[in-house]
Short mmCIF file of C-alpha atoms in Angstrom, two decimals:
data_model
loop_
_atom_site.label_atom_id
_atom_site.label_comp_id
_atom_site.label_asym_id
_atom_site.label_seq_id
_atom_site.Cartn_x
_atom_site.Cartn_y
_atom_site.Cartn_z
CA MET A 170 0.00 0.00 0.00
CA SER A 171 1.11 3.57 -0.64
CA LYS A 172 1.58 6.27 1.98
CA SER A 173 -1.52 8.04 3.26
CA VAL A 174 -1.88 11.33 5.13
CA ILE A 175 -4.48 11.18 7.89
CA ALA A 176 -5.42 13.69 10.59
CA ILE A 177 -7.17 12.61 13.76
CA VAL A 178 -9.08 15.28 15.65
CA GLY A 179 -9.78 13.66 18.96
CA SER A 180 -9.07 12.45 22.43
CA ALA A 181 -6.02 11.05 24.16
CA THR A 182 -6.22 9.52 27.62
CA MET A 183 -4.39 7.37 30.10
CA ASP A 184 -6.24 4.08 30.50
CA LEU A 185 -6.45 2.70 34.05
CA THR A 186 -7.64 -0.88 33.57
CA ALA A 187 -8.72 -3.46 36.15
CA TYR A 188 -9.20 -7.10 35.11
CA THR A 189 -11.69 -9.16 37.11
CA ASP A 190 -13.73 -12.33 36.68
CA THR A 191 -16.99 -10.49 37.40
CA VAL A 192 -17.70 -6.79 37.82
CA PRO A 193 -19.03 -5.59 41.19
CA GLU A 194 -22.64 -4.75 41.92
CA ALA A 195 -23.51 -1.49 43.68
CA GLY A 196 -22.01 -1.51 47.17
CA GLN A 197 -19.93 -4.61 46.45
CA THR A 198 -16.12 -4.89 46.63
CA LEU A 199 -14.32 -7.60 44.66
CA LEU A 200 -10.70 -8.65 44.22
CA GLY A 201 -9.32 -8.11 40.73
CA ARG A 202 -6.88 -10.29 38.82
CA ASP A 203 -4.66 -7.61 37.29
CA PHE A 204 -4.24 -3.87 36.77
CA THR A 205 -2.52 -1.96 33.98
CA THR A 206 -1.87 1.64 33.03
CA GLY A 207 -1.66 2.29 29.31
CA PHE A 208 -2.21 4.78 26.52
CA GLY A 209 -5.74 5.21 25.21
CA GLY A 210 -8.43 7.59 24.07
CA LYS A 211 -10.37 6.85 20.92
CA GLY A 212 -8.58 9.48 18.86
CA ALA A 213 -5.15 8.42 20.04
CA ASN A 214 -5.95 4.74 19.49
CA GLN A 215 -7.03 5.39 15.91
CA ALA A 216 -3.94 7.49 15.30
CA VAL A 217 -1.60 4.81 16.64
CA ILE A 218 -3.03 1.95 14.58
CA ALA A 219 -3.03 4.11 11.44
CA ALA A 220 0.65 4.86 12.10
CA HIS A 221 1.34 1.15 12.59
CA CYS A 222 -0.27 0.55 9.20
CA GLY A 223 2.21 2.99 7.67
CA ALA A 224 0.23 6.23 7.40
CA ASP A 225 1.58 9.72 7.87
CA VAL A 226 -0.52 10.64 10.90
CA TYR A 227 -1.15 14.06 12.44
CA PHE A 228 -2.83 14.23 15.85
CA ILE A 229 -4.88 17.33 16.61
CA GLY A 230 -5.86 17.53 20.26
CA THR A 231 -5.10 18.84 23.74
CA LEU A 232 -3.29 17.33 26.72
CA GLY A 233 -2.86 18.58 30.26
CA ARG A 234 0.39 19.98 31.58
CA ASP A 235 0.96 16.94 33.75
CA SER A 236 2.81 13.63 33.85
CA PHE A 237 0.08 11.83 31.89
CA GLY A 238 0.24 14.48 29.17
CA ASP A 239 4.02 14.22 29.03
CA ALA A 240 3.87 10.44 28.68
CA ILE A 241 1.19 10.56 25.96
CA SER A 242 3.20 13.09 23.96
CA VAL A 243 6.35 10.96 24.20
CA ASN A 244 4.37 7.91 23.09
CA PHE A 245 3.04 9.73 20.02
CA SER A 246 6.57 10.69 19.01
CA ALA A 247 7.84 7.15 19.58
CA VAL A 248 5.14 5.77 17.28
CA GLY A 249 5.93 8.36 14.61
CA ILE A 250 2.81 10.51 14.95
CA ASN A 251 3.23 14.20 14.09
CA THR A 252 2.50 16.36 17.15
CA ASP A 253 2.88 19.83 15.60
CA TYR A 254 -0.81 20.47 16.37
CA LEU A 255 -0.88 18.93 19.84
CA GLU A 256 -1.74 21.62 22.40
CA ARG A 257 -1.49 21.77 26.21
CA SER A 258 -3.97 23.27 28.68
CA ASP A 259 -4.24 23.79 32.44
CA SER A 260 -6.91 21.08 32.71
CA PRO A 261 -5.75 17.61 33.73
CA SER A 262 -5.14 15.12 30.95
CA GLY A 263 -8.06 12.84 30.18
CA VAL A 264 -8.33 9.45 31.84
CA ALA A 265 -10.41 6.33 31.25
CA HIS A 266 -11.31 3.94 34.06
CA ILE A 267 -11.86 0.50 32.53
CA TRP A 268 -13.19 -2.76 33.95
CA VAL A 269 -12.60 -5.91 31.91
CA ASP A 270 -14.53 -9.02 32.94
CA GLY A 271 -13.70 -12.69 32.51
CA ASN A 272 -15.21 -12.73 29.01
CA GLY A 273 -12.99 -9.88 27.86
CA GLU A 274 -15.91 -7.43 27.73
CA ASN A 275 -15.27 -3.93 29.03
CA ARG A 276 -17.08 -1.17 30.89
CA ILE A 277 -15.53 2.28 30.65
CA ILE A 278 -15.91 5.65 32.37
CA ILE A 279 -14.14 8.54 30.61
CA VAL A 280 -13.14 11.78 32.30
CA PRO A 281 -12.36 14.07 29.32
CA GLY A 282 -10.28 16.71 31.08
CA ALA A 283 -8.09 18.58 28.59
CA ASN A 284 -9.74 16.81 25.66
CA HIS A 285 -12.61 19.29 26.00
CA ASP A 286 -10.22 22.25 25.72
CA ILE A 287 -9.53 21.83 22.00
CA GLU A 288 -9.89 25.23 20.30
CA ILE A 289 -11.89 25.43 17.07
CA ALA A 290 -9.67 28.06 15.45
CA LYS A 291 -6.55 25.97 15.98
CA VAL A 292 -8.23 22.85 14.62
CA VAL A 293 -9.40 24.62 11.47
CA SER A 294 -5.93 26.10 10.97
CA ALA A 295 -4.35 22.67 11.33
CA ILE A 296 -6.73 21.04 8.86
CA SER A 297 -5.98 23.82 6.38
CA ASP A 298 -2.19 23.54 6.85
CA ILE A 299 -1.45 19.80 6.74
CA PRO A 300 0.06 18.98 3.33
CA GLU A 301 -1.53 16.31 1.11
CA LEU A 302 -4.19 15.54 3.68
CA ALA A 303 -6.54 12.77 2.53
CA ILE A 304 -8.73 11.79 5.49
CA VAL A 305 -9.89 13.42 8.72
CA ILE A 306 -11.22 11.21 11.54
CA ALA A 307 -13.13 12.25 14.66
CA GLN A 308 -15.07 10.66 17.52
CA CYS A 309 -17.41 11.83 20.29
CA GLU A 310 -14.88 12.21 23.09
CA ILE A 311 -14.38 15.85 22.09
CA LYS A 312 -16.96 18.62 21.75
CA GLN A 313 -19.23 18.20 18.74
CA GLU A 314 -18.82 21.80 17.59
CA VAL A 315 -15.09 21.14 17.21
CA THR A 316 -15.75 18.11 15.03
CA ILE A 317 -18.20 20.04 12.86
CA ALA A 318 -15.65 22.81 12.27
CA ALA A 319 -12.94 20.26 11.50
CA PHE A 320 -15.12 18.39 8.99
CA VAL A 321 -16.28 21.59 7.28
CA ALA A 322 -12.63 22.58 6.83
CA ALA A 323 -11.80 19.07 5.63
CA LYS A 324 -14.61 19.03 3.07
CA ALA A 325 -13.46 22.43 1.78
CA ARG A 326 -10.13 20.74 0.97
CA GLY A 327 -11.76 17.73 -0.65
CA CYS A 328 -10.83 15.35 2.18
CA ILE A 329 -12.81 12.28 3.21
CA THR A 330 -14.35 12.56 6.68
CA ILE A 331 -14.93 9.61 9.02
CA LEU A 332 -16.93 9.84 12.25
CA ASN A 333 -16.88 7.14 14.90
CA PRO A 334 -19.89 8.17 17.06
CA ALA A 335 -18.57 6.84 20.35
CA PRO A 336 -19.30 7.31 23.13
CA PHE A 337 -22.79 7.90 21.78
CA GLU A 338 -24.39 11.32 21.85
CA GLU A 339 -27.10 12.89 19.71
CA LEU A 340 -25.55 13.86 16.37
CA SER A 341 -26.55 17.17 14.82
CA PRO A 342 -27.84 17.24 11.22
CA GLN A 343 -24.98 19.61 10.38
CA LEU A 344 -22.39 17.07 11.53
CA LEU A 345 -24.04 14.20 9.68
CA ASP A 346 -24.17 16.32 6.52
CA VAL A 347 -20.37 16.72 6.46
CA THR A 348 -19.65 13.10 7.47
CA ASP A 349 -18.73 10.85 4.53
CA TRP A 350 -18.39 7.64 6.55
CA LEU A 351 -20.28 7.03 9.79
CA ILE A 352 -18.95 4.01 11.70
CA PRO A 353 -20.99 3.06 14.81
CA ASN A 354 -21.03 -0.27 16.57
CA GLU A 355 -24.33 -2.13 16.90
CA THR A 356 -25.18 -0.47 20.23
CA GLU A 357 -24.52 3.00 18.83
CA PHE A 358 -26.52 2.12 15.70
CA GLN A 359 -29.47 1.25 17.94
CA SER A 360 -29.10 4.53 19.84
CA ILE A 361 -29.01 6.52 16.60
CA THR A 362 -31.88 4.76 14.82
CA HIS A 363 -33.91 3.25 17.69
CA THR A 364 -33.84 0.01 15.68
CA ASN A 365 -31.75 -3.16 15.76
CA ALA A 366 -28.78 -3.88 13.51
CA ASP A 367 -29.84 -7.49 12.99
CA ASP A 368 -32.56 -6.43 10.53
CA ASP A 369 -31.34 -5.80 6.97
CA SER A 370 -34.10 -3.31 6.24
CA ASN A 371 -33.02 -1.20 9.21
CA LEU A 372 -29.46 -1.22 7.93
CA ALA A 373 -30.42 -0.44 4.33
CA ASN A 374 -32.45 2.58 5.44
CA PHE A 375 -29.58 4.02 7.47
CA ARG A 376 -28.34 7.31 5.95
CA PRO A 377 -29.53 6.87 2.32
CA GLY A 378 -27.09 8.50 -0.07
CA LYS A 379 -24.21 8.19 2.41
CA ASN A 380 -21.73 5.42 3.20
CA SER A 381 -21.70 3.77 6.62
CA ILE A 382 -20.29 0.74 8.41
CA VAL A 383 -21.78 -0.95 11.46
CA THR A 384 -19.27 -3.01 13.42
CA LEU A 385 -20.74 -6.16 14.95
CA GLY A 386 -18.09 -7.42 17.36
CA SER A 387 -17.39 -11.12 16.91
CA GLN A 388 -19.77 -11.16 13.93
CA GLY A 389 -17.55 -8.82 11.88
CA ALA A 390 -19.10 -5.78 10.23
CA VAL A 391 -21.52 -4.69 7.53
CA LEU A 392 -20.86 -1.96 4.97
CA ILE A 393 -23.90 0.04 3.92
CA GLY A 394 -23.33 1.65 0.53
CA SER A 395 -24.76 5.00 -0.44
CA ASP A 396 -27.06 3.05 -2.78
CA ARG A 397 -28.35 1.06 0.26
CA THR A 398 -26.57 -2.16 -0.70
CA LEU A 399 -25.27 -4.26 2.20
CA THR A 400 -21.94 -6.08 2.24
CA ARG A 401 -21.20 -8.27 5.25
CA SER A 402 -17.77 -9.51 6.26
CA SER A 403 -17.30 -12.02 9.07
CA ALA A 404 -14.61 -11.97 11.72
CA PRO A 405 -12.21 -14.86 12.33
CA SER A 406 -12.82 -16.98 15.42
CA VAL A 407 -10.30 -15.96 18.10
CA HIS A 408 -9.81 -16.27 21.85
CA VAL A 409 -10.96 -12.94 23.30
CA GLU A 410 -8.70 -11.52 26.00
CA ASP A 411 -9.79 -7.87 25.98
CA THR A 412 -12.05 -5.98 23.54
CA THR A 413 -10.83 -2.53 24.63
CA GLY A 414 -9.79 -0.47 21.61
CA ALA A 415 -10.92 -3.01 19.00
CA GLY A 416 -13.38 -0.63 17.38
CA ASP A 417 -10.66 2.01 17.17
CA ALA A 418 -8.31 -0.52 15.58
CA PHE A 419 -10.93 -1.11 12.90
CA VAL A 420 -11.57 2.59 12.25
CA GLY A 421 -7.90 3.55 12.02
CA THR A 422 -7.05 0.63 9.77
CA PHE A 423 -10.07 1.20 7.53
CA ALA A 424 -9.14 4.87 7.16
CA TYR A 425 -5.57 4.01 6.21
CA CYS A 426 -6.70 1.49 3.61
CA LEU A 427 -9.24 3.92 2.15
CA ALA A 428 -6.66 6.72 1.94
CA SER A 429 -4.26 4.32 0.23
CA GLY A 430 -6.74 3.74 -2.59
CA MET A 431 -7.98 0.32 -1.50
CA PRO A 432 -11.61 -0.44 -2.43
CA SER A 433 -13.91 0.04 0.54
CA ILE A 434 -14.92 -3.64 0.67
CA ASP A 435 -11.29 -4.72 0.89
CA ALA A 436 -10.63 -2.01 3.49
CA LEU A 437 -13.55 -3.39 5.51
CA LYS A 438 -12.11 -6.90 5.46
CA PHE A 439 -8.61 -5.77 6.39
CA GLY A 440 -9.89 -3.62 9.23
CA ILE A 441 -11.69 -6.66 10.66
CA LYS A 442 -8.48 -8.71 10.48
CA VAL A 443 -6.50 -6.14 12.45
CA ALA A 444 -9.26 -5.56 15.02
CA SER A 445 -9.69 -9.32 15.52
CA LEU A 446 -6.00 -9.71 16.28
CA SER A 447 -6.15 -6.88 18.81
CA VAL A 448 -8.79 -8.57 21.00
CA THR A 449 -6.47 -11.51 21.66
CA ARG A 450 -4.25 -9.23 23.80
CA LYS A 451 -4.71 -6.97 26.81
CA GLY A 452 -5.12 -3.22 26.57
CA ALA A 453 -5.94 -0.75 23.83
CA GLN A 454 -2.82 0.49 22.03
CA SER A 455 -0.74 -2.20 23.74
CA SER A 456 -2.86 -4.82 21.96
CA TYR A 457 -2.33 -3.43 18.47
CA PRO A 458 -0.24 -5.41 15.99
CA SER A 459 3.07 -3.91 14.94
CA GLN A 460 3.75 -2.73 11.41
CA ALA A 461 5.60 -6.00 10.75
CA GLU A 462 2.62 -8.03 11.97
CA ILE A 463 0.22 -5.97 9.88
CA LYS A 464 2.26 -6.68 6.77
CA THR A 465 1.79 -10.41 7.35
CA LEU A 466 -1.99 -9.87 7.32
CA SER A 467 -1.99 -8.12 3.94
#
């Protein structure tokens, strides 16, 4: 695949993850099996996996002036992500508190912190400045007005825009209008449409005239074409250790493939391969395959 230039406007956090056989009920205290601290945030995760794929990645976001912010910035540089547009604020860096149960399923509480300090003017300037920019990705861990401004600037340059609507919030018509690819999981699809993703008619009627993908966990994903055609791709059977960051692995990989000129169906299938490998390991970014591993999947 050829080089691709991708900008991620989004969140970066420190993930504080507890592993336990069962999660506690209200008022209950349980012993956990393990605890890890790692790099996360949906925007950062998508940036890291796109960089592992071989993209030229620019991260546009805000960190706190604290030890977590310092560590995240160093990690970006180590991975090869451009941080020219990474700002600092007096708010604490964002954190995510994660519980992972014995089935590898997660429950997450995000405290955005500095991620909500991203300035619209600086984002628009960055989108306008980045040379040869092909794709702009955003999520819902930053303020929606920032994403709208970023996507409007991206569309003015002829870039493809990808929105991962997680964690779910109501999406404004203006944001949807400037979103080329909307990629929810099945729970987010249900929140958006108030229907289930297991019904083909519900999927086909999702955003007519626009492209979308609904990720389905262990069942793979379904691509919904702008002409309402559905293309399903299954996921390989794997032992699930931790699903944290798997959706981000898919989004970042799909974006890289699309920017590289790969047909969307092939990009869908490759994104599923990478995401499926990530769930066999603990953590978010720590679970992502290296560039060498990704090449073996091609």
